Amino acid sequence: MSLRNGANLLLFDQELTPSQIRSVTNHTDLRVIDRTQLILDIFASRALSREGKLQIEMAQLKYLLPMLSTRDDALSRLTGGIGARGPGETKLEIDRRRINDRITRLANELKAVGKQRYHRRSRRRKHDVPVISLVGYTNAGKSTLLNTLTDSDIQAEDMLFATLDPTSRRMRFPRDMEVIITDTVGFIRNLPAELLKAFESTLEELFEADLLLHVIDISNPSWREQVEVVEKLLRDLELDRIPCLRVYNKIDRVADEVRLHLKDGVCVSAVDAATLGGLLPVIQEYLEKAVGEYEGLR
């Protein structure tokens, strides 16, 4: 079928094992990509900061490591005598060692970057400035909301994973309260474990939050499933202990009756500042209450 349709790539919406990839490539000359590699490729094209590039490279190398065995098996069967190691096996071992060495160097560099981020957070805490973190499914409108709330111009486009690097902006509320709002990478279903681990230093920003704003694309027919994905990831990361307020975004794209059934959050259109007037007082009241309760748990 792929040949009849003129395809030059086979894409699987699941993570394949090395043996599965080898089995497929033995029956076709097409390039084979699984879900994990596709996500890694997208992330690699979006990364802009040094930290983001380091995180992506580490995740790619960890993904590649078990795939080395899919290379030409004939080479690994060549031996120089009883108990000797063949050139193919030696080459694979060299590749593995190089990858492991590179992963170690990347881990050290990320640790250094993480220390810098920790010091910035410490300075922030000394000034007692509350922190609000935006979370949500990818392309839910988090960056757009941050831009509108803080009059910023960070990258916000209608595409997956437009934001990989955490971005923080200051904002002052009507009742004389200053806060820091942080935008982080968007979540997605079946997020590869290695990718989630690679972004641990970035996600550390969420642990410092006093309040999470869960931005939801209400215009997406699958928004309920996306909410479940985000909430499960928050539980897995043990972030569900932080107070969370749902923000239903893109209400300009849905019928009025849809909004009437949304009783557990605030409805906005991130592209229209006029719709955010009702959000700010709710956040401030929610934050004042949440900070008091959360501080008692720390």
PDB file of C-alpha atoms in Angstrom:
ATOM      1  CA  MET A   1       0.000   0.000   0.000  1.00  0.00           C
ATOM      2  CA  SER A   2       2.807   2.430   0.878  1.00  0.00           C
ATOM      3  CA  LEU A   3       4.434   1.879  -2.521  1.00  0.00           C
ATOM      4  CA  ARG A   4       1.139   2.334  -4.348  1.00  0.00           C
ATOM      5  CA  ASN A   5       0.591   5.638  -2.541  1.00  0.00           C
ATOM      6  CA  GLY A   6       4.094   6.853  -3.304  1.00  0.00           C
ATOM      7  CA  ALA A   7       5.083   7.016   0.383  1.00  0.00           C
ATOM      8  CA  ASN A   8       8.739   7.360   1.318  1.00  0.00           C
ATOM      9  CA  LEU A   9       8.276   7.065   5.084  1.00  0.00           C
ATOM     10  CA  LEU A  10       6.523   4.683   7.481  1.00  0.00           C
ATOM     11  CA  LEU A  11       5.313   6.380  10.669  1.00  0.00           C
ATOM     12  CA  PHE A  12       3.996   4.339  13.611  1.00  0.00           C
ATOM     13  CA  ASP A  13       1.831   5.995  16.258  1.00  0.00           C
ATOM     14  CA  GLN A  14       3.483   3.962  19.015  1.00  0.00           C
ATOM     15  CA  GLU A  15       6.941   3.281  20.362  1.00  0.00           C
ATOM     16  CA  LEU A  16       8.684   0.423  18.545  1.00  0.00           C
ATOM     17  CA  THR A  17      11.296  -1.869  20.022  1.00  0.00           C
ATOM     18  CA  PRO A  18      14.607  -2.376  18.177  1.00  0.00           C
ATOM     19  CA  SER A  19      13.495  -5.847  17.089  1.00  0.00           C
ATOM     20  CA  GLN A  20      10.221  -4.479  15.721  1.00  0.00           C
ATOM     21  CA  ILE A  21      12.058  -1.815  13.735  1.00  0.00           C
ATOM     22  CA  ARG A  22      14.452  -4.457  12.373  1.00  0.00           C
ATOM     23  CA  SER A  23      11.529  -6.677  11.383  1.00  0.00           C
ATOM     24  CA  VAL A  24       9.811  -3.839   9.499  1.00  0.00           C
ATOM     25  CA  THR A  25      12.971  -2.618   7.758  1.00  0.00           C
ATOM     26  CA  ASN A  26      13.707  -6.176   6.598  1.00  0.00           C
ATOM     27  CA  HIS A  27      10.499  -6.046   4.568  1.00  0.00           C
ATOM     28  CA  THR A  28      10.716  -2.543   3.154  1.00  0.00           C
ATOM     29  CA  ASP A  29      13.229  -0.003   1.896  1.00  0.00           C
ATOM     30  CA  LEU A  30      11.259   2.860   3.431  1.00  0.00           C
ATOM     31  CA  ARG A  31      12.523   4.856   6.369  1.00  0.00           C
ATOM     32  CA  VAL A  32      10.783   3.813   9.586  1.00  0.00           C
ATOM     33  CA  ILE A  33       9.955   6.293  12.360  1.00  0.00           C
ATOM     34  CA  ASP A  34       8.020   5.577  15.543  1.00  0.00           C
ATOM     35  CA  ARG A  35       6.108   8.013  17.721  1.00  0.00           C
ATOM     36  CA  THR A  36       9.042   8.684  20.025  1.00  0.00           C
ATOM     37  CA  GLN A  37      11.459   9.556  17.239  1.00  0.00           C
ATOM     38  CA  LEU A  38       8.888  11.853  15.609  1.00  0.00           C
ATOM     39  CA  ILE A  39       8.385  13.756  18.877  1.00  0.00           C
ATOM     40  CA  LEU A  40      12.148  13.992  19.375  1.00  0.00           C
ATOM     41  CA  ASP A  41      12.577  15.336  15.834  1.00  0.00           C
ATOM     42  CA  ILE A  42       9.906  17.982  16.441  1.00  0.00           C
ATOM     43  CA  PHE A  43      11.500  18.966  19.740  1.00  0.00           C
ATOM     44  CA  ALA A  44      14.919  19.186  18.080  1.00  0.00           C
ATOM     45  CA  SER A  45      13.592  21.626  15.485  1.00  0.00           C
ATOM     46  CA  ARG A  46      11.951  23.794  18.186  1.00  0.00           C
ATOM     47  CA  ALA A  47      14.797  24.004  20.723  1.00  0.00           C
ATOM     48  CA  LEU A  48      16.364  27.460  20.816  1.00  0.00           C
ATOM     49  CA  SER A  49      18.167  27.834  24.136  1.00  0.00           C
ATOM     50  CA  ARG A  50      21.337  26.024  25.114  1.00  0.00           C
ATOM     51  CA  GLU A  51      19.480  24.129  27.826  1.00  0.00           C
ATOM     52  CA  GLY A  52      16.740  23.040  25.440  1.00  0.00           C
ATOM     53  CA  LYS A  53      19.271  21.781  22.911  1.00  0.00           C
ATOM     54  CA  LEU A  54      21.167  19.878  25.594  1.00  0.00           C
ATOM     55  CA  GLN A  55      17.968  18.258  26.841  1.00  0.00           C
ATOM     56  CA  ILE A  56      16.901  17.185  23.362  1.00  0.00           C
ATOM     57  CA  GLU A  57      20.328  15.814  22.438  1.00  0.00           C
ATOM     58  CA  MET A  58      20.395  13.751  25.635  1.00  0.00           C
ATOM     59  CA  ALA A  59      16.936  12.329  24.947  1.00  0.00           C
ATOM     60  CA  GLN A  60      17.908  11.513  21.346  1.00  0.00           C
ATOM     61  CA  LEU A  61      21.077   9.717  22.433  1.00  0.00           C
ATOM     62  CA  LYS A  62      19.228   7.696  25.065  1.00  0.00           C
ATOM     63  CA  TYR A  63      16.681   6.748  22.415  1.00  0.00           C
ATOM     64  CA  LEU A  64      19.444   5.793  19.948  1.00  0.00           C
ATOM     65  CA  LEU A  65      21.464   3.658  22.366  1.00  0.00           C
ATOM     66  CA  PRO A  66      19.292   0.502  22.318  1.00  0.00           C
ATOM     67  CA  MET A  67      18.763   0.968  18.575  1.00  0.00           C
ATOM     68  CA  LEU A  68      22.421   0.319  17.750  1.00  0.00           C
ATOM     69  CA  SER A  69      21.744  -3.422  17.654  1.00  0.00           C
ATOM     70  CA  THR A  70      19.522  -2.889  14.591  1.00  0.00           C
ATOM     71  CA  ARG A  71      22.599  -2.220  12.502  1.00  0.00           C
ATOM     72  CA  ASP A  72      23.939  -4.900  10.151  1.00  0.00           C
ATOM     73  CA  ASP A  73      23.935  -8.082  12.240  1.00  0.00           C
ATOM     74  CA  ALA A  74      26.282  -9.763   9.762  1.00  0.00           C
ATOM     75  CA  LEU A  75      29.153  -7.642  11.028  1.00  0.00           C
ATOM     76  CA  SER A  76      28.660  -8.821  14.599  1.00  0.00           C
ATOM     77  CA  ARG A  77      29.039 -12.446  13.464  1.00  0.00           C
ATOM     78  CA  LEU A  78      32.549 -11.881  12.122  1.00  0.00           C
ATOM     79  CA  THR A  79      35.148 -13.169  14.581  1.00  0.00           C
ATOM     80  CA  GLY A  80      38.904 -13.526  14.580  1.00  0.00           C
ATOM     81  CA  GLY A  81      38.979 -16.887  16.331  1.00  0.00           C
ATOM     82  CA  ILE A  82      37.619 -18.675  19.375  1.00  0.00           C
ATOM     83  CA  GLY A  83      36.798 -16.132  22.057  1.00  0.00           C
ATOM     84  CA  ALA A  84      37.892 -13.224  19.866  1.00  0.00           C
ATOM     85  CA  ARG A  85      35.692 -10.238  19.161  1.00  0.00           C
ATOM     86  CA  GLY A  86      34.717  -9.430  15.633  1.00  0.00           C
ATOM     87  CA  PRO A  87      35.072  -5.968  14.074  1.00  0.00           C
ATOM     88  CA  GLY A  88      31.317  -5.462  13.987  1.00  0.00           C
ATOM     89  CA  GLU A  89      30.928  -6.061  17.695  1.00  0.00           C
ATOM     90  CA  THR A  90      33.916  -3.841  18.410  1.00  0.00           C
ATOM     91  CA  LYS A  91      32.413  -1.043  16.316  1.00  0.00           C
ATOM     92  CA  LEU A  92      29.124  -1.295  18.202  1.00  0.00           C
ATOM     93  CA  GLU A  93      30.919  -1.195  21.529  1.00  0.00           C
ATOM     94  CA  ILE A  94      32.848   1.895  20.431  1.00  0.00           C
ATOM     95  CA  ASP A  95      29.618   3.589  19.379  1.00  0.00           C
ATOM     96  CA  ARG A  96      27.974   2.711  22.684  1.00  0.00           C
ATOM     97  CA  ARG A  97      30.922   4.015  24.676  1.00  0.00           C
ATOM     98  CA  ARG A  98      30.964   7.279  22.729  1.00  0.00           C
ATOM     99  CA  ILE A  99      27.239   7.760  23.247  1.00  0.00           C
ATOM    100  CA  ASN A 100      27.498   6.998  26.962  1.00  0.00           C
ATOM    101  CA  ASP A 101      30.415   9.421  27.303  1.00  0.00           C
ATOM    102  CA  ARG A 102      28.437  12.112  25.514  1.00  0.00           C
ATOM    103  CA  ILE A 103      25.389  11.484  27.704  1.00  0.00           C
ATOM    104  CA  THR A 104      27.572  11.880  30.793  1.00  0.00           C
ATOM    105  CA  ARG A 105      28.958  15.200  29.516  1.00  0.00           C
ATOM    106  CA  LEU A 106      25.472  16.435  28.677  1.00  0.00           C
ATOM    107  CA  ALA A 107      24.237  15.449  32.147  1.00  0.00           C
ATOM    108  CA  ASN A 108      27.055  17.460  33.738  1.00  0.00           C
ATOM    109  CA  GLU A 109      26.303  20.499  31.575  1.00  0.00           C
ATOM    110  CA  LEU A 110      22.602  20.284  32.390  1.00  0.00           C
ATOM    111  CA  LYS A 111      23.449  20.015  36.074  1.00  0.00           C
ATOM    112  CA  ALA A 112      25.434  23.250  35.818  1.00  0.00           C
ATOM    113  CA  VAL A 113      22.540  24.966  34.036  1.00  0.00           C
ATOM    114  CA  GLY A 114      20.178  23.613  36.671  1.00  0.00           C
ATOM    115  CA  LYS A 115      22.280  25.201  39.421  1.00  0.00           C
ATOM    116  CA  GLN A 116      22.025  28.572  37.695  1.00  0.00           C
ATOM    117  CA  ARG A 117      18.259  28.153  37.468  1.00  0.00           C
ATOM    118  CA  TYR A 118      18.132  27.175  41.153  1.00  0.00           C
ATOM    119  CA  HIS A 119      19.995  30.342  42.145  1.00  0.00           C
ATOM    120  CA  ARG A 120      17.565  32.452  40.108  1.00  0.00           C
ATOM    121  CA  ARG A 121      14.627  30.797  41.858  1.00  0.00           C
ATOM    122  CA  SER A 122      16.287  31.344  45.232  1.00  0.00           C
ATOM    123  CA  ARG A 123      16.661  35.074  44.551  1.00  0.00           C
ATOM    124  CA  ARG A 124      13.040  35.146  43.494  1.00  0.00           C
ATOM    125  CA  ARG A 125      11.936  33.472  46.719  1.00  0.00           C
ATOM    126  CA  LYS A 126      13.916  35.942  48.821  1.00  0.00           C
ATOM    127  CA  HIS A 127      11.697  38.691  47.477  1.00  0.00           C
ATOM    128  CA  ASP A 128       8.554  36.704  48.348  1.00  0.00           C
ATOM    129  CA  VAL A 129       7.117  36.983  44.849  1.00  0.00           C
ATOM    130  CA  PRO A 130       4.350  34.409  44.206  1.00  0.00           C
ATOM    131  CA  VAL A 131       4.856  32.195  41.165  1.00  0.00           C
ATOM    132  CA  ILE A 132       2.143  31.104  38.742  1.00  0.00           C
ATOM    133  CA  SER A 133       2.984  28.369  36.232  1.00  0.00           C
ATOM    134  CA  LEU A 134       1.035  27.700  33.059  1.00  0.00           C
ATOM    135  CA  VAL A 135       0.485  24.030  32.267  1.00  0.00           C
ATOM    136  CA  GLY A 136      -1.582  22.282  29.653  1.00  0.00           C
ATOM    137  CA  TYR A 137      -1.669  20.167  26.553  1.00  0.00           C
ATOM    138  CA  THR A 138       0.534  21.305  23.716  1.00  0.00           C
ATOM    139  CA  ASN A 139      -1.000  24.044  21.542  1.00  0.00           C
ATOM    140  CA  ALA A 140      -3.615  24.918  24.179  1.00  0.00           C
ATOM    141  CA  GLY A 141      -2.633  28.600  24.081  1.00  0.00           C
ATOM    142  CA  LYS A 142      -0.369  28.961  27.124  1.00  0.00           C
ATOM    143  CA  SER A 143       2.179  31.220  25.431  1.00  0.00           C
ATOM    144  CA  THR A 144      -0.557  33.381  23.924  1.00  0.00           C
ATOM    145  CA  LEU A 145      -2.143  33.791  27.349  1.00  0.00           C
ATOM    146  CA  LEU A 146       1.221  34.756  28.853  1.00  0.00           C
ATOM    147  CA  ASN A 147       1.765  37.315  26.101  1.00  0.00           C
ATOM    148  CA  THR A 148      -1.644  38.887  26.620  1.00  0.00           C
ATOM    149  CA  LEU A 149      -1.414  38.950  30.412  1.00  0.00           C
ATOM    150  CA  THR A 150       2.076  40.475  30.511  1.00  0.00           C
ATOM    151  CA  ASP A 151       2.116  42.397  27.222  1.00  0.00           C
ATOM    152  CA  SER A 152       5.027  40.269  25.998  1.00  0.00           C
ATOM    153  CA  ASP A 153       5.985  38.948  22.595  1.00  0.00           C
ATOM    154  CA  ILE A 154       7.355  35.464  23.239  1.00  0.00           C
ATOM    155  CA  GLN A 155       6.904  32.932  20.455  1.00  0.00           C
ATOM    156  CA  ALA A 156       3.296  31.756  20.284  1.00  0.00           C
ATOM    157  CA  GLU A 157       2.251  29.872  17.173  1.00  0.00           C
ATOM    158  CA  ASP A 158      -0.440  27.425  16.141  1.00  0.00           C
ATOM    159  CA  MET A 159       1.849  24.384  16.197  1.00  0.00           C
ATOM    160  CA  LEU A 160       2.928  21.571  18.495  1.00  0.00           C
ATOM    161  CA  PHE A 161       5.623  22.282  21.075  1.00  0.00           C
ATOM    162  CA  ALA A 162       6.181  25.901  20.073  1.00  0.00           C
ATOM    163  CA  THR A 163       7.536  26.448  23.604  1.00  0.00           C
ATOM    164  CA  LEU A 164      10.275  24.199  24.931  1.00  0.00           C
ATOM    165  CA  ASP A 165      12.202  26.586  27.120  1.00  0.00           C
ATOM    166  CA  PRO A 166      10.589  27.999  30.267  1.00  0.00           C
ATOM    167  CA  THR A 167       9.783  31.684  29.989  1.00  0.00           C
ATOM    168  CA  SER A 168       9.032  33.915  32.984  1.00  0.00           C
ATOM    169  CA  ARG A 169       7.452  37.363  33.067  1.00  0.00           C
ATOM    170  CA  ARG A 170       6.399  39.661  35.898  1.00  0.00           C
ATOM    171  CA  MET A 171       2.860  40.954  36.211  1.00  0.00           C
ATOM    172  CA  ARG A 172       1.088  43.249  38.648  1.00  0.00           C
ATOM    173  CA  PHE A 173      -2.492  42.523  39.700  1.00  0.00           C
ATOM    174  CA  PRO A 174      -5.139  45.234  40.229  1.00  0.00           C
ATOM    175  CA  ARG A 175      -4.982  44.881  44.023  1.00  0.00           C
ATOM    176  CA  ASP A 176      -1.273  45.692  44.221  1.00  0.00           C
ATOM    177  CA  MET A 177       0.136  42.167  44.034  1.00  0.00           C
ATOM    178  CA  GLU A 178       3.144  41.363  41.862  1.00  0.00           C
ATOM    179  CA  VAL A 179       3.606  37.817  40.583  1.00  0.00           C
ATOM    180  CA  ILE A 180       5.845  35.890  38.217  1.00  0.00           C
ATOM    181  CA  ILE A 181       4.128  33.884  35.492  1.00  0.00           C
ATOM    182  CA  THR A 182       6.067  31.002  33.934  1.00  0.00           C
ATOM    183  CA  ASP A 183       5.307  29.193  30.696  1.00  0.00           C
ATOM    184  CA  THR A 184       6.665  25.658  30.234  1.00  0.00           C
ATOM    185  CA  VAL A 185       6.679  22.892  27.643  1.00  0.00           C
ATOM    186  CA  GLY A 186       3.269  21.549  26.670  1.00  0.00           C
ATOM    187  CA  PHE A 187       2.254  18.007  27.542  1.00  0.00           C
ATOM    188  CA  ILE A 188       1.124  15.293  25.150  1.00  0.00           C
ATOM    189  CA  ARG A 189      -0.312  11.811  25.525  1.00  0.00           C
ATOM    190  CA  ASN A 190       2.182   8.969  25.825  1.00  0.00           C
ATOM    191  CA  LEU A 191       5.033  11.403  26.343  1.00  0.00           C
ATOM    192  CA  PRO A 192       8.247   9.367  25.978  1.00  0.00           C
ATOM    193  CA  ALA A 193       9.728   8.593  29.395  1.00  0.00           C
ATOM    194  CA  GLU A 194      13.236   9.627  28.342  1.00  0.00           C
ATOM    195  CA  LEU A 195      11.941  12.941  27.054  1.00  0.00           C
ATOM    196  CA  LEU A 196      10.115  13.607  30.301  1.00  0.00           C
ATOM    197  CA  LYS A 197      13.283  12.749  32.203  1.00  0.00           C
ATOM    198  CA  ALA A 198      15.393  14.975  29.943  1.00  0.00           C
ATOM    199  CA  PHE A 199      13.119  17.908  30.739  1.00  0.00           C
ATOM    200  CA  GLU A 200      13.291  17.385  34.491  1.00  0.00           C
ATOM    201  CA  SER A 201      15.344  20.551  34.999  1.00  0.00           C
ATOM    202  CA  THR A 202      12.816  22.580  33.023  1.00  0.00           C
ATOM    203  CA  LEU A 203       9.868  21.050  34.856  1.00  0.00           C
ATOM    204  CA  GLU A 204      11.522  21.933  38.160  1.00  0.00           C
ATOM    205  CA  GLU A 205      10.044  25.393  37.575  1.00  0.00           C
ATOM    206  CA  LEU A 206       6.626  23.867  38.212  1.00  0.00           C
ATOM    207  CA  PHE A 207       7.622  22.640  41.667  1.00  0.00           C
ATOM    208  CA  GLU A 208       8.290  26.245  42.696  1.00  0.00           C
ATOM    209  CA  ALA A 209       4.805  27.373  41.683  1.00  0.00           C
ATOM    210  CA  ASP A 210       2.279  28.616  44.210  1.00  0.00           C
ATOM    211  CA  LEU A 211      -0.518  28.147  41.697  1.00  0.00           C
ATOM    212  CA  LEU A 212      -0.898  26.218  38.444  1.00  0.00           C
ATOM    213  CA  LEU A 213      -3.076  27.554  35.652  1.00  0.00           C
ATOM    214  CA  HIS A 214      -4.243  24.587  33.601  1.00  0.00           C
ATOM    215  CA  VAL A 215      -4.918  26.085  30.158  1.00  0.00           C
ATOM    216  CA  ILE A 216      -7.437  24.009  28.195  1.00  0.00           C
ATOM    217  CA  ASP A 217      -8.275  24.336  24.505  1.00  0.00           C
ATOM    218  CA  ILE A 218     -12.038  24.099  24.789  1.00  0.00           C
ATOM    219  CA  SER A 219     -12.411  24.236  20.992  1.00  0.00           C
ATOM    220  CA  ASN A 220     -10.620  20.915  20.572  1.00  0.00           C
ATOM    221  CA  PRO A 221     -13.121  18.018  20.307  1.00  0.00           C
ATOM    222  CA  SER A 222     -10.735  15.907  22.417  1.00  0.00           C
ATOM    223  CA  TRP A 223     -10.289  18.471  25.183  1.00  0.00           C
ATOM    224  CA  ARG A 224     -11.592  16.134  27.897  1.00  0.00           C
ATOM    225  CA  GLU A 225      -9.032  13.474  26.974  1.00  0.00           C
ATOM    226  CA  GLN A 226      -6.328  16.149  26.917  1.00  0.00           C
ATOM    227  CA  VAL A 227      -7.327  17.284  30.406  1.00  0.00           C
ATOM    228  CA  GLU A 228      -6.982  13.703  31.637  1.00  0.00           C
ATOM    229  CA  VAL A 229      -3.513  13.433  30.075  1.00  0.00           C
ATOM    230  CA  VAL A 230      -2.321  16.634  31.744  1.00  0.00           C
ATOM    231  CA  GLU A 231      -3.801  15.768  35.126  1.00  0.00           C
ATOM    232  CA  LYS A 232      -2.257  12.282  35.027  1.00  0.00           C
ATOM    233  CA  LEU A 233       1.175  13.738  34.228  1.00  0.00           C
ATOM    234  CA  LEU A 234       0.784  16.210  37.079  1.00  0.00           C
ATOM    235  CA  ARG A 235       0.003  13.311  39.404  1.00  0.00           C
ATOM    236  CA  ASP A 236       2.971  11.307  38.083  1.00  0.00           C
ATOM    237  CA  LEU A 237       5.233  14.298  38.712  1.00  0.00           C
ATOM    238  CA  GLU A 238       3.651  14.741  42.166  1.00  0.00           C
ATOM    239  CA  LEU A 239       2.511  18.231  41.199  1.00  0.00           C
ATOM    240  CA  ASP A 240      -1.129  17.567  42.024  1.00  0.00           C
ATOM    241  CA  ARG A 241      -0.468  18.855  45.563  1.00  0.00           C
ATOM    242  CA  ILE A 242      -0.098  22.380  44.154  1.00  0.00           C
ATOM    243  CA  PRO A 243      -3.397  24.290  43.803  1.00  0.00           C
ATOM    244  CA  CYS A 244      -4.615  24.331  40.206  1.00  0.00           C
ATOM    245  CA  LEU A 245      -7.142  26.548  38.435  1.00  0.00           C
ATOM    246  CA  ARG A 246      -8.639  25.550  35.100  1.00  0.00           C
ATOM    247  CA  VAL A 247      -8.614  28.198  32.382  1.00  0.00           C
ATOM    248  CA  TYR A 248     -10.831  27.287  29.432  1.00  0.00           C
ATOM    249  CA  ASN A 249      -9.264  28.969  26.409  1.00  0.00           C
ATOM    250  CA  LYS A 250     -10.512  29.728  22.876  1.00  0.00           C
ATOM    251  CA  ILE A 251     -14.130  30.312  23.919  1.00  0.00           C
ATOM    252  CA  ASP A 252     -14.490  32.476  20.807  1.00  0.00           C
ATOM    253  CA  ARG A 253     -14.469  29.239  18.807  1.00  0.00           C
ATOM    254  CA  VAL A 254     -17.286  27.441  20.637  1.00  0.00           C
ATOM    255  CA  ALA A 255     -21.025  27.962  21.010  1.00  0.00           C
ATOM    256  CA  ASP A 256     -22.383  29.868  24.009  1.00  0.00           C
ATOM    257  CA  GLU A 257     -24.135  26.805  25.420  1.00  0.00           C
ATOM    258  CA  VAL A 258     -20.763  25.053  25.787  1.00  0.00           C
ATOM    259  CA  ARG A 259     -19.619  27.699  28.255  1.00  0.00           C
ATOM    260  CA  LEU A 260     -22.734  27.263  30.379  1.00  0.00           C
ATOM    261  CA  HIS A 261     -21.614  23.741  31.312  1.00  0.00           C
ATOM    262  CA  LEU A 262     -18.151  24.859  32.461  1.00  0.00           C
ATOM    263  CA  LYS A 263     -18.579  25.537  36.167  1.00  0.00           C
ATOM    264  CA  ASP A 264     -15.130  24.556  37.465  1.00  0.00           C
ATOM    265  CA  GLY A 265     -12.950  27.219  35.879  1.00  0.00           C
ATOM    266  CA  VAL A 266     -12.715  30.510  34.029  1.00  0.00           C
ATOM    267  CA  CYS A 267     -13.485  30.977  30.333  1.00  0.00           C
ATOM    268  CA  VAL A 268     -11.226  33.227  28.249  1.00  0.00           C
ATOM    269  CA  SER A 269      -9.927  33.883  24.782  1.00  0.00           C
ATOM    270  CA  ALA A 270      -6.186  34.372  25.126  1.00  0.00           C
ATOM    271  CA  VAL A 271      -6.038  36.494  21.974  1.00  0.00           C
ATOM    272  CA  ASP A 272      -8.607  38.962  23.343  1.00  0.00           C
ATOM    273  CA  ALA A 273      -7.481  40.943  26.399  1.00  0.00           C
ATOM    274  CA  ALA A 274     -11.068  42.061  26.995  1.00  0.00           C
ATOM    275  CA  THR A 275     -12.042  38.515  27.992  1.00  0.00           C
ATOM    276  CA  LEU A 276      -9.356  38.365  30.687  1.00  0.00           C
ATOM    277  CA  GLY A 277     -10.972  40.940  32.950  1.00  0.00           C
ATOM    278  CA  GLY A 278     -12.815  38.264  34.886  1.00  0.00           C
ATOM    279  CA  LEU A 279      -9.746  36.055  35.146  1.00  0.00           C
ATOM    280  CA  LEU A 280      -7.413  38.362  37.061  1.00  0.00           C
ATOM    281  CA  PRO A 281      -9.581  38.820  40.200  1.00  0.00           C
ATOM    282  CA  VAL A 282     -10.240  35.068  40.327  1.00  0.00           C
ATOM    283  CA  ILE A 283      -6.512  34.312  40.090  1.00  0.00           C
ATOM    284  CA  GLN A 284      -5.691  36.847  42.789  1.00  0.00           C
ATOM    285  CA  GLU A 285      -8.332  35.546  45.183  1.00  0.00           C
ATOM    286  CA  TYR A 286      -7.389  31.976  44.374  1.00  0.00           C
ATOM    287  CA  LEU A 287      -3.695  32.767  44.809  1.00  0.00           C
ATOM    288  CA  GLU A 288      -4.128  34.523  48.154  1.00  0.00           C
ATOM    289  CA  LYS A 289      -6.038  31.516  49.483  1.00  0.00           C
ATOM    290  CA  ALA A 290      -3.845  28.929  47.804  1.00  0.00           C
ATOM    291  CA  VAL A 291      -0.570  30.458  48.989  1.00  0.00           C
ATOM    292  CA  GLY A 292      -1.764  30.402  52.579  1.00  0.00           C
ATOM    293  CA  GLU A 293      -2.914  26.791  52.372  1.00  0.00           C
ATOM    294  CA  TYR A 294       0.112  25.607  50.399  1.00  0.00           C
ATOM    295  CA  GLU A 295       2.624  27.335  52.673  1.00  0.00           C
ATOM    296  CA  GLY A 296       1.136  25.408  55.555  1.00  0.00           C
ATOM    297  CA  LEU A 297       1.922  22.148  53.757  1.00  0.00           C
ATOM    298  CA  ARG A 298       5.522  22.969  52.905  1.00  0.00           C
TER     299      ARG A 298
END
